[in-house]
XYZ file of C-alpha atoms in Angstrom:
258
model
C 0.000 0.000 0.000
C 1.126 3.542 -0.675
C 1.326 6.824 1.213
C 0.058 9.744 -0.852
C 0.145 13.481 -0.311
C -2.755 15.490 -1.711
C -2.587 19.260 -2.125
C -5.642 21.451 -2.683
C -4.953 24.987 -3.889
C -7.422 27.878 -3.854
C -7.852 29.576 -7.215
C -10.282 32.250 -6.063
C -11.431 33.937 -2.870
C -13.442 31.529 -0.796
C -14.616 30.750 2.732
C -12.712 28.394 5.026
C -15.926 26.584 5.988
C -16.724 25.868 2.329
C -13.208 24.578 1.699
C -13.314 22.368 4.789
C -16.645 20.825 3.795
C -15.555 20.213 0.211
C -12.243 18.549 1.133
C -13.738 16.379 3.876
C -16.581 15.312 1.592
C -14.104 14.381 -1.143
C -12.042 12.308 1.297
C -15.174 10.595 2.627
C -16.268 9.635 -0.876
C -12.815 8.227 -1.650
C -12.978 6.188 1.558
C -16.444 4.849 0.822
C -15.196 3.712 -2.573
C -12.166 1.958 -1.073
C -9.617 4.254 -2.755
C -8.154 5.444 0.545
C -7.913 3.590 3.853
C -8.564 4.628 7.438
C -11.099 6.909 9.070
C -9.284 10.099 10.093
C -7.501 12.406 7.671
C -5.822 15.491 9.178
C -5.676 18.442 6.799
C -3.052 21.206 7.171
C -3.527 24.768 5.908
C -0.480 26.589 4.549
C -1.613 29.893 3.113
C -3.900 29.126 0.191
C -2.878 25.460 0.028
C -4.399 22.603 2.027
C -2.523 19.302 2.298
C -3.210 15.852 3.684
C -1.474 12.470 3.687
C -3.372 9.277 2.995
C -2.824 5.561 2.535
C -4.040 3.999 -0.720
C -4.331 0.278 -1.489
C -2.329 0.612 -4.717
C -0.032 3.145 -6.304
C -2.703 4.097 -8.833
C -5.789 3.937 -6.580
C -6.647 7.586 -7.229
C -6.874 7.328 -11.004
C -10.093 8.787 -12.360
C -11.148 5.459 -13.873
C -11.677 4.067 -10.360
C -13.849 6.981 -9.219
C -17.417 6.318 -8.201
C -20.164 8.757 -9.203
C -19.961 10.131 -5.662
C -16.213 10.801 -5.987
C -16.782 12.549 -9.309
C -19.491 14.689 -7.742
C -17.193 15.513 -4.794
C -14.503 16.675 -7.236
C -17.013 19.124 -8.660
C -17.689 20.224 -5.094
C -14.016 21.156 -4.746
C -14.304 23.373 -7.812
C -17.466 24.979 -6.450
C -15.619 25.762 -3.214
C -12.858 27.558 -5.099
C -10.280 24.770 -5.135
C -8.275 23.292 -7.985
C -8.315 19.544 -8.525
C -5.933 17.941 -6.009
C -2.282 17.495 -6.887
C -1.257 13.960 -5.975
C 2.240 12.959 -4.925
C 3.393 9.446 -4.056
C 5.530 9.554 -0.909
C 6.488 5.888 -0.487
C 5.148 2.423 0.188
C 3.635 2.031 3.640
C 5.776 -0.488 5.521
C 3.057 -1.144 8.116
C 0.348 -2.076 5.609
C -0.474 -5.347 3.909
C 0.263 -5.829 0.247
C -2.809 -6.049 -1.957
C -3.716 -9.135 -3.906
C -2.290 -9.336 -7.398
C -5.193 -11.448 -8.665
C -8.535 -9.651 -8.501
C -10.514 -12.683 -9.685
C -9.232 -15.598 -7.580
C -10.865 -19.020 -7.466
C -12.647 -17.928 -4.246
C -12.643 -15.053 -1.801
C -13.650 -14.271 1.797
C -15.441 -11.413 3.498
C -13.076 -11.108 6.452
C -11.652 -8.464 8.751
C -10.105 -7.999 12.202
C -10.320 -5.183 14.727
C -6.904 -3.938 13.532
C -7.662 -3.872 9.806
C -8.337 -0.837 7.654
C -7.698 -2.645 4.366
C -10.416 -4.059 2.138
C -12.549 -6.762 3.817
C -12.677 -8.697 0.540
C -9.788 -11.159 0.801
C -8.320 -13.456 -1.815
C -9.083 -17.060 -0.864
C -5.719 -18.194 -2.225
C -3.462 -15.744 -0.373
C -5.716 -13.859 2.108
C -4.374 -10.631 0.608
C -6.941 -7.799 0.438
C -8.605 -7.064 -2.894
C -9.234 -3.299 -3.264
C -12.943 -2.577 -3.151
C -12.869 -0.363 -6.244
C -11.604 -3.362 -8.215
C -15.072 -4.933 -8.208
C -16.476 -4.764 -11.763
C -19.312 -2.542 -10.590
C -20.438 -0.781 -7.439
C -21.545 -2.958 -4.536
C -24.530 -0.736 -3.720
C -25.834 2.787 -4.294
C -23.017 3.809 -6.616
C -20.005 2.936 -4.473
C -18.630 0.437 -1.936
C -19.886 2.084 1.256
C -21.912 -0.957 2.338
C -18.728 -3.042 2.631
C -16.976 -0.287 4.613
C -19.938 0.029 6.988
C -20.074 -3.752 7.477
C -16.362 -3.683 8.363
C -16.813 -0.791 10.797
C -19.635 -2.606 12.573
C -17.595 -5.826 12.767
C -14.719 -3.931 14.403
C -17.096 -2.242 16.861
C -18.656 -5.566 17.845
C -15.245 -7.185 18.269
C -14.041 -4.368 20.514
C -17.150 -4.726 22.681
C -16.598 -8.446 23.203
C -12.842 -8.128 23.796
C -13.346 -5.404 26.408
C -15.762 -7.596 28.338
C -18.447 -4.944 28.232
C -21.995 -5.365 29.494
C -23.091 -6.310 25.990
C -20.171 -8.634 25.171
C -22.413 -11.736 24.951
C -24.738 -9.952 22.524
C -21.753 -8.821 20.447
C -20.415 -12.388 20.310
C -23.785 -13.663 19.143
C -23.797 -11.162 16.290
C -20.279 -12.149 15.184
C -20.477 -15.884 15.648
C -24.020 -17.199 15.241
C -25.890 -17.918 12.036
C -29.215 -16.615 13.331
C -27.947 -13.110 14.119
C -28.906 -9.953 12.258
C -25.256 -9.179 11.573
C -24.741 -12.620 10.002
C -27.778 -11.993 7.799
C -26.359 -8.655 6.671
C -22.910 -10.079 6.064
C -24.024 -13.096 4.071
C -26.302 -10.912 1.944
C -23.303 -8.678 1.267
C -21.345 -11.787 0.249
C -24.090 -12.725 -2.201
C -24.001 -9.277 -3.753
C -20.200 -9.331 -4.036
C -20.312 -12.803 -5.556
C -22.964 -11.704 -8.032
C -20.944 -8.766 -9.364
C -17.500 -10.426 -9.249
C -18.544 -13.947 -10.352
C -16.190 -15.273 -7.656
C -17.469 -17.602 -4.871
C -17.502 -15.421 -1.761
C -17.336 -16.983 1.712
C -18.264 -15.417 5.038
C -16.024 -15.571 8.103
C -17.836 -16.758 11.226
C -15.950 -15.657 14.354
C -15.569 -18.201 17.155
C -14.560 -18.021 20.810
C -15.623 -19.967 23.928
C -16.706 -23.622 23.748
C -16.447 -26.290 26.447
C -13.448 -28.357 25.312
C -10.878 -28.708 22.547
C -12.333 -32.056 21.466
C -15.840 -30.658 21.216
C -14.529 -27.715 19.230
C -12.675 -29.948 16.800
C -15.799 -32.023 16.195
C -18.383 -29.271 15.928
C -20.371 -29.384 12.665
C -21.180 -26.508 10.361
C -23.704 -24.416 12.294
C -25.714 -23.730 9.146
C -26.174 -27.137 7.517
C -24.875 -29.490 10.215
C -22.352 -31.050 7.843
C -18.695 -31.922 8.292
C -16.498 -28.909 7.650
C -13.254 -29.340 9.573
C -10.142 -28.945 7.417
C -7.165 -31.304 7.564
C -4.845 -28.306 7.897
C -5.707 -24.733 8.886
C -5.816 -22.131 6.136
C -3.458 -19.203 6.774
C -3.199 -20.396 10.409
C -6.646 -18.878 10.948
C -9.423 -20.931 9.376
C -9.879 -24.475 10.706
C -13.314 -24.985 9.178
C -14.694 -24.468 5.684
C -18.145 -25.390 4.373
C -18.383 -25.200 0.603
C -22.129 -25.757 0.656
C -22.863 -22.814 2.975
C -19.799 -20.813 1.907
C -18.610 -20.306 5.472
C -15.172 -20.347 7.080
C -14.415 -20.272 10.786
C -11.664 -20.774 13.310
C -11.189 -23.225 16.127
C -12.266 -21.326 19.220
C -9.571 -18.817 20.130
C -9.860 -20.151 23.697
C -8.315 -23.444 22.530
C -6.311 -22.450 19.474
C -2.547 -22.749 19.983
């Protein structure tokens, strides 16, 4: 992934509030399309120039051909606010980020994230590398990829609640790890949509903690169809279970996983 510096220069007299709204809206639209990663983007003002640094999945993530209709509209908003189109400078590769997948149409893929991730939640099933959201052949919903970003944000929020042992940790665990939860319903429907537009089988990651014993965990059936789904060897040292019928992957309970 790559660190980019964007510079926005005023070409006419304008109001700071208008500039602030236009830049923040543009950055939000880029984020909801998967072209930039993260949630907070500090913007510095130096005279008539505003600058920010961002992380992009690929070196060319900000090319116009990847823009959603919302990004294109936000670019017009910059012009309306008295700003030139942003000047984009590549700073360097981000050493703390994962490398993106090189194959955008693998044999299968997974909707998967962790509480530390800001990269795309669509992961290559062959390498687990993230596939940039804007690389889907068409928008996931409503013109961009916001639905996938919002699913990821909610997953992270639920995971933080259960890890912190909050008053609602059991409810959060149910949402992440049970097939009758509302969050599971949302996630699997998102998988179906992604599979439909990419033509790639898309699996859903079912989070697992707790359980009564290692043996019981190893022998538990697929919670959706009741079939055998334990793998001979874990995938990526994470997934111990995979059901091709239900298109689910899961881990041996983290309470027993070595």
